[in-house]
Every structure is written in structure tokens, then in C-alpha cells.
């Protein structure tokens, strides 16, 4: 396996025998990663269960994996290319990402995934010769190309104007830690009806569910990070991320991730745990930011 860090995105290629890629809810909680992964199968393929949508991936197809959700894939590949980027880099282009978890894009039906695959192959081939001053522009170009793979599929799930969709989600991200972030505040800010706002977040079960999910994912990232003073207290994380009290936060966290907030203290790595390379890759993922 070879991995390349472009600052805002990660790209890697892997050659491996048949294996299982599994990230259960508890591992998702402990790793503290809120990114989107596109996996291009270059030979053979895989079958998996992403939590609700079974998927099958073969050559010339790309699997979409929301890394904030559990995934289980039995893979028979010989080779594959993957690109990982922060959710915001994709959601700012297409709006909804969560509902696409486990979806398979076919380059036989849409040339965009094939074009992205060819581009990533070229990027990997010359990665060792690139200068650091070139990386930000290449990362931005890659994220734009990733977004170009989605619109046809995503449009089926978002009947609301994309500009409004993105603007509302950006507003929620900015105000996520505020106790004043409510449905009423969003309606007033954008002049939307409640019905329109619900349709905007229908794929996530409504705007309140979306806000709760974003807060929990933010809380999980904070709980899996530590500075020279150690990890933040659970109560501090709860208030920072907009929850009214520690008890309600702990209950919501356990329902979402299957463990209490205090149990996220020791991070886990990917299924190939024990490899120094895997630990480095996980560290890179945690450092990614839009």
C-alpha cells in the first residue's frame, strides 16, 4: 500500500488479496473521522453491507463510503485506488452526502468516475515529484472532480435548489455550538417554510436529526483528540457542541455510536491494526480539514 497526503485530501493505492473491510459503530466512534471515501476497484470487486443498502463493486465502478457510518465489505480485489476528503469539501458541492453511503457509481453510465480514476492514477504516478506549493491547488482540483461524480445521483435526493441547500448546511456548521441553533432560527434566517426546510433534510430524517448528527460527530472528533493537557472533559465537550447537559449528550452519543463518550479515550486504527503504516494513515485522516 502507498498513501499520499495532499493536505486537504489523501490518495492511496493498494494491492491485496481477498479481505474484509469492517468498521463497526464502536470503531467509527473511537476513530473520530468525519470524511468521505471513494474507492475505485481496478480488478475483481467486492460485496458489502453498509448498514442499510447492500452494494456490489466491480471493475470500472466506485463505491461511496461515509466514514461516519458503519461499513462491512468483503473484498476480492487485486488492486484499488482510494481518495479521502473532508465531508465539507463534498457537501458544499452537492448538499447531501449521508444518504449516498454505500452507493456504487458506474463509469459505464457516467464518464465522470472514469475520468476521476484516470486523474488519480496520474496524480499517484507523479506524487513523488510534486512541490509542496502545488499541493493545495491539486487537492482543490481533486475535490471538485469528486463532486462532479455525484450530481446525477444526488439530484434525485434533493429537490430543493442546491444553493439554498448548501447555504443552510454551512449556516448550521457555523452555529453548531450555539444553543440558539433551532428550526425557528433557520426558518427566520433564510425565510423558508417549515415544510421546505424538512424537504431539504428529508434524507437525514429532518433538520433536527441533521443538527444532532453533526453535533455528535463534532463531539466524537473532540473526544478523540488530545493536546498537552490531555483530552477535553466529557461535560466540556457536551456544552461546546451545543448540548444542554452532559446526561442528554451521553445518552445521544451511546445511541449513535454504541458506547459512552468516556469510552472513546483510546483510539483504534483500521482493521489492519498493528501496522505502523496504518497508524500513520489514521493520523493523517484525523488531521484532514476543509
PDB file of C-alpha atoms in Angstrom:
ATOM      1  CA  UNK A   1       0.000   0.000   0.000  1.00  0.00           C
ATOM      2  CA  UNK A   2       1.209   3.517  -0.852  1.00  0.00           C
ATOM      3  CA  UNK A   3      -0.505   6.617   0.534  1.00  0.00           C
ATOM      4  CA  UNK A   4      -0.044  10.301  -0.333  1.00  0.00           C
ATOM      5  CA  UNK A   5      -1.041  13.276   1.810  1.00  0.00           C
ATOM      6  CA  UNK A   6      -2.055  16.395  -0.170  1.00  0.00           C
ATOM      7  CA  UNK A   7      -3.092  18.401   2.888  1.00  0.00           C
ATOM      8  CA  UNK A   8      -6.839  18.522   2.290  1.00  0.00           C
ATOM      9  CA  UNK A   9      -7.148  15.074   0.711  1.00  0.00           C
ATOM     10  CA  UNK A  10      -5.482  11.663   0.947  1.00  0.00           C
ATOM     11  CA  UNK A  11      -4.934   9.340  -2.003  1.00  0.00           C
ATOM     12  CA  UNK A  12      -3.686   5.783  -1.829  1.00  0.00           C
ATOM     13  CA  UNK A  13      -3.318   2.657  -3.923  1.00  0.00           C
ATOM     14  CA  UNK A  14      -3.488  -0.840  -2.526  1.00  0.00           C
ATOM     15  CA  UNK A  15      -2.688  -4.306  -3.804  1.00  0.00           C
ATOM     16  CA  UNK A  16      -4.145  -7.012  -1.602  1.00  0.00           C
ATOM     17  CA  UNK A  17      -5.680 -10.497  -1.582  1.00  0.00           C
ATOM     18  CA  UNK A  18      -9.287 -11.081  -0.584  1.00  0.00           C
ATOM     19  CA  UNK A  19     -10.083  -9.432   2.744  1.00  0.00           C
ATOM     20  CA  UNK A  20     -12.867  -7.889   4.822  1.00  0.00           C
ATOM     21  CA  UNK A  21     -13.175  -4.151   5.365  1.00  0.00           C
ATOM     22  CA  UNK A  22     -15.181  -3.653   8.549  1.00  0.00           C
ATOM     23  CA  UNK A  23     -15.760  -0.530  10.614  1.00  0.00           C
ATOM     24  CA  UNK A  24     -18.467  -1.197  13.232  1.00  0.00           C
ATOM     25  CA  UNK A  25     -20.198   1.627  15.087  1.00  0.00           C
ATOM     26  CA  UNK A  26     -17.836   1.418  18.063  1.00  0.00           C
ATOM     27  CA  UNK A  27     -14.766   1.784  15.846  1.00  0.00           C
ATOM     28  CA  UNK A  28     -16.413   4.678  13.994  1.00  0.00           C
ATOM     29  CA  UNK A  29     -16.885   6.426  17.330  1.00  0.00           C
ATOM     30  CA  UNK A  30     -13.338   5.857  18.534  1.00  0.00           C
ATOM     31  CA  UNK A  31     -11.563   6.839  15.333  1.00  0.00           C
ATOM     32  CA  UNK A  32     -13.193  10.275  15.210  1.00  0.00           C
ATOM     33  CA  UNK A  33     -13.166  10.566  11.399  1.00  0.00           C
ATOM     34  CA  UNK A  34     -15.809  12.549   9.518  1.00  0.00           C
ATOM     35  CA  UNK A  35     -14.744  12.138   5.901  1.00  0.00           C
ATOM     36  CA  UNK A  36     -15.975  10.661   2.641  1.00  0.00           C
ATOM     37  CA  UNK A  37     -14.063   7.856   0.911  1.00  0.00           C
ATOM     38  CA  UNK A  38     -14.319   6.991  -2.781  1.00  0.00           C
ATOM     39  CA  UNK A  39     -12.975   3.515  -3.536  1.00  0.00           C
ATOM     40  CA  UNK A  40     -12.141   2.628  -7.143  1.00  0.00           C
ATOM     41  CA  UNK A  41     -11.900  -1.093  -7.827  1.00  0.00           C
ATOM     42  CA  UNK A  42      -9.382  -1.852 -10.546  1.00  0.00           C
ATOM     43  CA  UNK A  43      -9.792  -5.638 -10.628  1.00  0.00           C
ATOM     44  CA  UNK A  44     -12.377  -8.140  -9.368  1.00  0.00           C
ATOM     45  CA  UNK A  45     -14.647  -6.460  -6.815  1.00  0.00           C
ATOM     46  CA  UNK A  46     -16.483  -6.730  -3.531  1.00  0.00           C
ATOM     47  CA  UNK A  47     -19.840  -7.183  -1.885  1.00  0.00           C
ATOM     48  CA  UNK A  48     -20.858  -5.372   1.231  1.00  0.00           C
ATOM     49  CA  UNK A  49     -23.494  -4.176   3.627  1.00  0.00           C
ATOM     50  CA  UNK A  50     -23.180  -0.524   4.564  1.00  0.00           C
ATOM     51  CA  UNK A  51     -25.814  -0.568   7.252  1.00  0.00           C
ATOM     52  CA  UNK A  52     -28.962  -0.449   5.133  1.00  0.00           C
ATOM     53  CA  UNK A  53     -28.018  -0.658   1.476  1.00  0.00           C
ATOM     54  CA  UNK A  54     -26.207  -3.745   0.167  1.00  0.00           C
ATOM     55  CA  UNK A  55     -23.703  -2.871  -2.503  1.00  0.00           C
ATOM     56  CA  UNK A  56     -21.592  -4.671  -5.076  1.00  0.00           C
ATOM     57  CA  UNK A  57     -18.496  -3.118  -6.598  1.00  0.00           C
ATOM     58  CA  UNK A  58     -16.570  -4.334  -9.613  1.00  0.00           C
ATOM     59  CA  UNK A  59     -14.022  -3.036 -12.081  1.00  0.00           C
ATOM     60  CA  UNK A  60     -14.907   0.406 -13.530  1.00  0.00           C
ATOM     61  CA  UNK A  61     -17.100   1.155 -10.534  1.00  0.00           C
ATOM     62  CA  UNK A  62     -16.540   3.319  -7.467  1.00  0.00           C
ATOM     63  CA  UNK A  63     -18.002   2.801  -4.005  1.00  0.00           C
ATOM     64  CA  UNK A  64     -19.020   5.789  -1.857  1.00  0.00           C
ATOM     65  CA  UNK A  65     -18.299   5.323   1.840  1.00  0.00           C
ATOM     66  CA  UNK A  66     -19.358   7.810   4.506  1.00  0.00           C
ATOM     67  CA  UNK A  67     -16.712   7.205   7.169  1.00  0.00           C
ATOM     68  CA  UNK A  68     -19.040   8.459   9.912  1.00  0.00           C
ATOM     69  CA  UNK A  69     -21.235   5.393   9.329  1.00  0.00           C
ATOM     70  CA  UNK A  70     -20.573   1.659   9.865  1.00  0.00           C
ATOM     71  CA  UNK A  71     -19.478  -0.382   6.872  1.00  0.00           C
ATOM     72  CA  UNK A  72     -18.859  -4.050   6.117  1.00  0.00           C
ATOM     73  CA  UNK A  73     -17.426  -5.092   2.744  1.00  0.00           C
ATOM     74  CA  UNK A  74     -15.996  -8.448   1.685  1.00  0.00           C
ATOM     75  CA  UNK A  75     -13.434  -7.578  -0.948  1.00  0.00           C
ATOM     76  CA  UNK A  76     -11.908  -9.885  -3.553  1.00  0.00           C
ATOM     77  CA  UNK A  77      -9.909  -7.147  -5.259  1.00  0.00           C
ATOM     78  CA  UNK A  78      -6.371  -7.353  -6.502  1.00  0.00           C
ATOM     79  CA  UNK A  79      -5.922  -3.590  -6.728  1.00  0.00           C
ATOM     80  CA  UNK A  80      -7.792  -0.404  -5.906  1.00  0.00           C
ATOM     81  CA  UNK A  81      -7.351   3.365  -5.583  1.00  0.00           C
ATOM     82  CA  UNK A  82      -8.975   5.401  -2.830  1.00  0.00           C
ATOM     83  CA  UNK A  83      -9.391   9.110  -2.197  1.00  0.00           C
ATOM     84  CA  UNK A  84     -10.464  10.510   1.189  1.00  0.00           C
ATOM     85  CA  UNK A  85     -11.613  14.082   1.712  1.00  0.00           C
ATOM     86  CA  UNK A  86     -13.447  16.026   4.423  1.00  0.00           C
ATOM     87  CA  UNK A  87     -17.233  15.932   4.195  1.00  0.00           C
ATOM     88  CA  UNK A  88     -17.459  19.711   3.776  1.00  0.00           C
ATOM     89  CA  UNK A  89     -15.482  19.626   0.524  1.00  0.00           C
ATOM     90  CA  UNK A  90     -18.153  17.374  -0.982  1.00  0.00           C
ATOM     91  CA  UNK A  91     -21.283  18.636   0.772  1.00  0.00           C
ATOM     92  CA  UNK A  92     -20.527  22.207  -0.308  1.00  0.00           C
ATOM     93  CA  UNK A  93     -20.761  20.945  -3.907  1.00  0.00           C
ATOM     94  CA  UNK A  94     -23.717  18.572  -3.799  1.00  0.00           C
ATOM     95  CA  UNK A  95     -25.508  19.149  -0.488  1.00  0.00           C
ATOM     96  CA  UNK A  96     -26.447  15.668   0.761  1.00  0.00           C
ATOM     97  CA  UNK A  97     -23.682  13.125   1.342  1.00  0.00           C
ATOM     98  CA  UNK A  98     -25.003  10.901   4.122  1.00  0.00           C
ATOM     99  CA  UNK A  99     -27.753   9.298   2.032  1.00  0.00           C
ATOM    100  CA  UNK A 100     -25.231   8.197  -0.612  1.00  0.00           C
ATOM    101  CA  UNK A 101     -23.372   5.889   1.803  1.00  0.00           C
ATOM    102  CA  UNK A 102     -22.843   2.531   0.111  1.00  0.00           C
ATOM    103  CA  UNK A 103     -23.919   3.666  -3.337  1.00  0.00           C
ATOM    104  CA  UNK A 104     -21.999   2.353  -6.343  1.00  0.00           C
ATOM    105  CA  UNK A 105     -21.282   4.719  -9.227  1.00  0.00           C
ATOM    106  CA  UNK A 106     -20.867   3.057 -12.621  1.00  0.00           C
ATOM    107  CA  UNK A 107     -18.428   4.691 -15.026  1.00  0.00           C
ATOM    108  CA  UNK A 108     -20.167   2.798 -17.816  1.00  0.00           C
ATOM    109  CA  UNK A 109     -23.222   5.004 -17.254  1.00  0.00           C
ATOM    110  CA  UNK A 110     -21.410   8.244 -16.391  1.00  0.00           C
ATOM    111  CA  UNK A 111     -17.869   9.043 -17.621  1.00  0.00           C
ATOM    112  CA  UNK A 112     -17.050  11.300 -14.638  1.00  0.00           C
ATOM    113  CA  UNK A 113     -15.911   8.471 -12.299  1.00  0.00           C
ATOM    114  CA  UNK A 114     -13.729   7.060 -15.083  1.00  0.00           C
ATOM    115  CA  UNK A 115     -12.194  10.492 -15.648  1.00  0.00           C
ATOM    116  CA  UNK A 116     -11.524  10.896 -11.919  1.00  0.00           C
ATOM    117  CA  UNK A 117      -9.961   7.419 -11.785  1.00  0.00           C
ATOM    118  CA  UNK A 118      -7.600   8.273 -14.662  1.00  0.00           C
ATOM    119  CA  UNK A 119      -6.704  11.570 -12.980  1.00  0.00           C
ATOM    120  CA  UNK A 120      -5.957   9.840  -9.654  1.00  0.00           C
ATOM    121  CA  UNK A 121      -3.734   7.327 -11.437  1.00  0.00           C
ATOM    122  CA  UNK A 122      -1.756  10.216 -12.910  1.00  0.00           C
ATOM    123  CA  UNK A 123      -1.632  12.012  -9.571  1.00  0.00           C
ATOM    124  CA  UNK A 124      -0.168   8.934  -7.885  1.00  0.00           C
ATOM    125  CA  UNK A 125       2.358   8.445 -10.691  1.00  0.00           C
ATOM    126  CA  UNK A 126       3.855  11.925 -10.238  1.00  0.00           C
ATOM    127  CA  UNK A 127       3.217  12.438  -6.491  1.00  0.00           C
ATOM    128  CA  UNK A 128       6.863  11.990  -5.607  1.00  0.00           C
ATOM    129  CA  UNK A 129       7.933  14.825  -7.910  1.00  0.00           C
ATOM    130  CA  UNK A 130       5.383  17.421  -6.800  1.00  0.00           C
ATOM    131  CA  UNK A 131       6.395  20.506  -4.848  1.00  0.00           C
ATOM    132  CA  UNK A 132       4.647  21.492  -1.606  1.00  0.00           C
ATOM    133  CA  UNK A 133       3.433  24.735  -3.228  1.00  0.00           C
ATOM    134  CA  UNK A 134       1.471  22.654  -5.780  1.00  0.00           C
ATOM    135  CA  UNK A 135      -0.427  20.501  -3.294  1.00  0.00           C
ATOM    136  CA  UNK A 136      -3.244  22.917  -2.280  1.00  0.00           C
ATOM    137  CA  UNK A 137      -4.289  23.535  -5.904  1.00  0.00           C
ATOM    138  CA  UNK A 138      -4.171  19.827  -6.732  1.00  0.00           C
ATOM    139  CA  UNK A 139      -6.210  18.973  -3.632  1.00  0.00           C
ATOM    140  CA  UNK A 140      -8.814  21.583  -4.593  1.00  0.00           C
ATOM    141  CA  UNK A 141      -8.970  20.257  -8.164  1.00  0.00           C
ATOM    142  CA  UNK A 142      -9.392  16.691  -6.892  1.00  0.00           C
ATOM    143  CA  UNK A 143     -12.255  17.641  -4.577  1.00  0.00           C
ATOM    144  CA  UNK A 144     -14.023  19.421  -7.446  1.00  0.00           C
ATOM    145  CA  UNK A 145     -13.645  16.345  -9.643  1.00  0.00           C
ATOM    146  CA  UNK A 146     -15.002  14.150  -6.855  1.00  0.00           C
ATOM    147  CA  UNK A 147     -18.036  16.423  -6.618  1.00  0.00           C
ATOM    148  CA  UNK A 148     -18.574  16.073 -10.368  1.00  0.00           C
ATOM    149  CA  UNK A 149     -19.175  12.347  -9.890  1.00  0.00           C
ATOM    150  CA  UNK A 150     -22.259  12.922  -7.730  1.00  0.00           C
ATOM    151  CA  UNK A 151     -24.809  15.389  -9.164  1.00  0.00           C
ATOM    152  CA  UNK A 152     -26.930  12.962 -11.220  1.00  0.00           C
ATOM    153  CA  UNK A 153     -27.406  10.613  -8.272  1.00  0.00           C
ATOM    154  CA  UNK A 154     -27.624  13.324  -5.620  1.00  0.00           C
ATOM    155  CA  UNK A 155     -30.219  15.326  -7.575  1.00  0.00           C
ATOM    156  CA  UNK A 156     -32.725  12.545  -7.040  1.00  0.00           C
ATOM    157  CA  UNK A 157     -32.456  13.135  -3.301  1.00  0.00           C
ATOM    158  CA  UNK A 158     -32.520  16.921  -3.171  1.00  0.00           C
ATOM    159  CA  UNK A 159     -35.449  18.587  -4.949  1.00  0.00           C
ATOM    160  CA  UNK A 160     -34.570  21.882  -3.283  1.00  0.00           C
ATOM    161  CA  UNK A 161     -32.315  24.383  -5.003  1.00  0.00           C
ATOM    162  CA  UNK A 162     -28.659  23.455  -4.451  1.00  0.00           C
ATOM    163  CA  UNK A 163     -27.609  26.983  -3.487  1.00  0.00           C
ATOM    164  CA  UNK A 164     -30.147  27.063  -0.645  1.00  0.00           C
ATOM    165  CA  UNK A 165     -29.229  23.515   0.348  1.00  0.00           C
ATOM    166  CA  UNK A 166     -25.550  24.355   0.705  1.00  0.00           C
ATOM    167  CA  UNK A 167     -26.163  27.738   2.360  1.00  0.00           C
ATOM    168  CA  UNK A 168     -28.348  26.228   5.088  1.00  0.00           C
ATOM    169  CA  UNK A 169     -25.813  23.485   5.815  1.00  0.00           C
ATOM    170  CA  UNK A 170     -22.980  25.995   6.007  1.00  0.00           C
ATOM    171  CA  UNK A 171     -25.040  28.104   8.427  1.00  0.00           C
ATOM    172  CA  UNK A 172     -25.658  25.051  10.616  1.00  0.00           C
ATOM    173  CA  UNK A 173     -21.938  24.227  10.687  1.00  0.00           C
ATOM    174  CA  UNK A 174     -21.085  27.797  11.751  1.00  0.00           C
ATOM    175  CA  UNK A 175     -23.703  27.866  14.518  1.00  0.00           C
ATOM    176  CA  UNK A 176     -23.388  24.249  15.651  1.00  0.00           C
ATOM    177  CA  UNK A 177     -22.134  25.121  19.129  1.00  0.00           C
ATOM    178  CA  UNK A 178     -24.880  27.662  19.797  1.00  0.00           C
ATOM    179  CA  UNK A 179     -27.864  26.812  21.987  1.00  0.00           C
ATOM    180  CA  UNK A 180     -29.840  29.188  19.755  1.00  0.00           C
ATOM    181  CA  UNK A 181     -29.494  26.944  16.685  1.00  0.00           C
ATOM    182  CA  UNK A 182     -33.116  25.837  16.271  1.00  0.00           C
ATOM    183  CA  UNK A 183     -35.570  25.152  13.480  1.00  0.00           C
ATOM    184  CA  UNK A 184     -37.119  28.559  14.174  1.00  0.00           C
ATOM    185  CA  UNK A 185     -33.745  30.297  13.840  1.00  0.00           C
ATOM    186  CA  UNK A 186     -33.049  28.635  10.480  1.00  0.00           C
ATOM    187  CA  UNK A 187     -36.527  29.435   9.151  1.00  0.00           C
ATOM    188  CA  UNK A 188     -36.091  33.079  10.160  1.00  0.00           C
ATOM    189  CA  UNK A 189     -32.558  33.319   8.735  1.00  0.00           C
ATOM    190  CA  UNK A 190     -33.474  32.011   5.274  1.00  0.00           C
ATOM    191  CA  UNK A 191     -37.155  32.874   5.008  1.00  0.00           C
ATOM    192  CA  UNK A 192     -38.111  29.224   4.442  1.00  0.00           C
ATOM    193  CA  UNK A 193     -41.286  27.469   5.420  1.00  0.00           C
ATOM    194  CA  UNK A 194     -41.044  24.528   7.802  1.00  0.00           C
ATOM    195  CA  UNK A 195     -42.214  22.215   5.022  1.00  0.00           C
ATOM    196  CA  UNK A 196     -39.443  23.411   2.686  1.00  0.00           C
ATOM    197  CA  UNK A 197     -36.842  23.055   5.423  1.00  0.00           C
ATOM    198  CA  UNK A 198     -37.999  19.499   6.141  1.00  0.00           C
ATOM    199  CA  UNK A 199     -37.773  18.554   2.440  1.00  0.00           C
ATOM    200  CA  UNK A 200     -34.246  19.948   2.382  1.00  0.00           C
ATOM    201  CA  UNK A 201     -33.247  17.460   5.094  1.00  0.00           C
ATOM    202  CA  UNK A 202     -35.663  14.653   4.304  1.00  0.00           C
ATOM    203  CA  UNK A 203     -32.828  12.209   3.523  1.00  0.00           C
ATOM    204  CA  UNK A 204     -31.449  12.764   7.070  1.00  0.00           C
ATOM    205  CA  UNK A 205     -34.814  12.421   8.798  1.00  0.00           C
ATOM    206  CA  UNK A 206     -35.358  16.156   9.229  1.00  0.00           C
ATOM    207  CA  UNK A 207     -33.283  19.181  10.190  1.00  0.00           C
ATOM    208  CA  UNK A 208     -33.297  18.408  13.932  1.00  0.00           C
ATOM    209  CA  UNK A 209     -31.833  14.973  13.225  1.00  0.00           C
ATOM    210  CA  UNK A 210     -29.208  16.515  10.963  1.00  0.00           C
ATOM    211  CA  UNK A 211     -28.153  19.035  13.628  1.00  0.00           C
ATOM    212  CA  UNK A 212     -27.953  16.309  16.277  1.00  0.00           C
ATOM    213  CA  UNK A 213     -25.850  14.136  13.961  1.00  0.00           C
ATOM    214  CA  UNK A 214     -23.420  16.950  13.139  1.00  0.00           C
ATOM    215  CA  UNK A 215     -23.067  17.781  16.846  1.00  0.00           C
ATOM    216  CA  UNK A 216     -22.385  14.161  17.747  1.00  0.00           C
ATOM    217  CA  UNK A 217     -19.778  13.805  15.014  1.00  0.00           C
ATOM    218  CA  UNK A 218     -18.091  17.009  16.178  1.00  0.00           C
ATOM    219  CA  UNK A 219     -18.176  15.751  19.767  1.00  0.00           C
ATOM    220  CA  UNK A 220     -16.620  12.472  18.708  1.00  0.00           C
ATOM    221  CA  UNK A 221     -13.753  14.307  16.979  1.00  0.00           C
ATOM    222  CA  UNK A 222     -13.111  16.369  20.128  1.00  0.00           C
ATOM    223  CA  UNK A 223     -13.142  13.260  22.307  1.00  0.00           C
ATOM    224  CA  UNK A 224     -10.575  11.504  20.141  1.00  0.00           C
ATOM    225  CA  UNK A 225      -8.161  14.456  20.142  1.00  0.00           C
ATOM    226  CA  UNK A 226      -5.746  15.417  22.879  1.00  0.00           C
ATOM    227  CA  UNK A 227      -3.280  18.240  23.411  1.00  0.00           C
ATOM    228  CA  UNK A 228      -0.578  18.711  26.025  1.00  0.00           C
ATOM    229  CA  UNK A 229      -3.250  18.953  28.725  1.00  0.00           C
ATOM    230  CA  UNK A 230      -4.986  15.723  27.739  1.00  0.00           C
ATOM    231  CA  UNK A 231      -8.444  15.143  26.349  1.00  0.00           C
ATOM    232  CA  UNK A 232     -11.368  17.507  26.960  1.00  0.00           C
ATOM    233  CA  UNK A 233     -13.750  16.562  29.756  1.00  0.00           C
ATOM    234  CA  UNK A 234     -16.992  14.965  28.604  1.00  0.00           C
ATOM    235  CA  UNK A 235     -19.021  17.795  30.135  1.00  0.00           C
ATOM    236  CA  UNK A 236     -16.944  20.409  28.297  1.00  0.00           C
ATOM    237  CA  UNK A 237     -17.420  18.577  25.011  1.00  0.00           C
ATOM    238  CA  UNK A 238     -21.170  18.401  25.610  1.00  0.00           C
ATOM    239  CA  UNK A 239     -21.526  22.155  26.139  1.00  0.00           C
ATOM    240  CA  UNK A 240     -19.064  23.049  23.375  1.00  0.00           C
ATOM    241  CA  UNK A 241     -21.074  21.091  20.813  1.00  0.00           C
ATOM    242  CA  UNK A 242     -24.427  22.609  21.741  1.00  0.00           C
ATOM    243  CA  UNK A 243     -25.938  20.032  24.112  1.00  0.00           C
ATOM    244  CA  UNK A 244     -27.801  21.382  27.112  1.00  0.00           C
ATOM    245  CA  UNK A 245     -26.353  18.929  29.653  1.00  0.00           C
ATOM    246  CA  UNK A 246     -23.944  16.028  29.966  1.00  0.00           C
ATOM    247  CA  UNK A 247     -26.572  13.346  30.615  1.00  0.00           C
ATOM    248  CA  UNK A 248     -28.590  14.017  27.477  1.00  0.00           C
ATOM    249  CA  UNK A 249     -25.351  14.203  25.491  1.00  0.00           C
ATOM    250  CA  UNK A 250     -24.138  10.849  26.842  1.00  0.00           C
ATOM    251  CA  UNK A 251     -27.460   9.178  26.034  1.00  0.00           C
ATOM    252  CA  UNK A 252     -27.471  10.549  22.486  1.00  0.00           C
ATOM    253  CA  UNK A 253     -23.822   9.572  21.987  1.00  0.00           C
ATOM    254  CA  UNK A 254     -24.429   5.990  23.110  1.00  0.00           C
ATOM    255  CA  UNK A 255     -27.483   5.635  20.869  1.00  0.00           C
ATOM    256  CA  UNK A 256     -25.451   6.840  17.889  1.00  0.00           C
ATOM    257  CA  UNK A 257     -22.109   5.094  18.436  1.00  0.00           C
ATOM    258  CA  UNK A 258     -22.889   2.204  20.754  1.00  0.00           C
ATOM    259  CA  UNK A 259     -20.601   3.379  23.551  1.00  0.00           C
ATOM    260  CA  UNK A 260     -20.421   6.136  26.142  1.00  0.00           C
ATOM    261  CA  UNK A 261     -18.335   9.252  25.445  1.00  0.00           C
ATOM    262  CA  UNK A 262     -15.762   8.251  28.057  1.00  0.00           C
ATOM    263  CA  UNK A 263     -15.093   5.019  26.138  1.00  0.00           C
ATOM    264  CA  UNK A 264     -13.614   6.905  23.185  1.00  0.00           C
ATOM    265  CA  UNK A 265     -10.413   7.714  25.060  1.00  0.00           C
ATOM    266  CA  UNK A 266      -8.241   5.097  23.335  1.00  0.00           C
ATOM    267  CA  UNK A 267      -8.395   5.406  19.558  1.00  0.00           C
ATOM    268  CA  UNK A 268      -8.379   2.362  17.304  1.00  0.00           C
ATOM    269  CA  UNK A 269      -6.890   2.022  13.875  1.00  0.00           C
ATOM    270  CA  UNK A 270      -8.229   0.351  10.773  1.00  0.00           C
ATOM    271  CA  UNK A 271      -8.810  -3.430  10.555  1.00  0.00           C
ATOM    272  CA  UNK A 272      -5.135  -3.949   9.673  1.00  0.00           C
ATOM    273  CA  UNK A 273      -4.200  -2.800  13.219  1.00  0.00           C
ATOM    274  CA  UNK A 274      -0.611  -3.310  14.326  1.00  0.00           C
ATOM    275  CA  UNK A 275       0.915  -1.797  11.207  1.00  0.00           C
ATOM    276  CA  UNK A 276       2.915   1.393  11.658  1.00  0.00           C
ATOM    277  CA  UNK A 277       1.687   2.481   8.222  1.00  0.00           C
ATOM    278  CA  UNK A 278      -1.930   2.098   9.349  1.00  0.00           C
ATOM    279  CA  UNK A 279      -1.288   4.261  12.425  1.00  0.00           C
ATOM    280  CA  UNK A 280       0.272   6.960  10.260  1.00  0.00           C
ATOM    281  CA  UNK A 281      -2.648   6.811   7.827  1.00  0.00           C
ATOM    282  CA  UNK A 282      -5.148   7.180  10.659  1.00  0.00           C
ATOM    283  CA  UNK A 283      -3.192  10.176  11.986  1.00  0.00           C
ATOM    284  CA  UNK A 284      -3.299  11.776   8.546  1.00  0.00           C
ATOM    285  CA  UNK A 285      -7.061  11.263   8.377  1.00  0.00           C
ATOM    286  CA  UNK A 286      -7.590  12.940  11.737  1.00  0.00           C
ATOM    287  CA  UNK A 287      -5.571  15.939  10.577  1.00  0.00           C
ATOM    288  CA  UNK A 288      -7.602  16.475   7.398  1.00  0.00           C
ATOM    289  CA  UNK A 289      -9.676  19.647   7.493  1.00  0.00           C
ATOM    290  CA  UNK A 290     -11.702  21.501   4.882  1.00  0.00           C
TER     291      UNK A 290
END
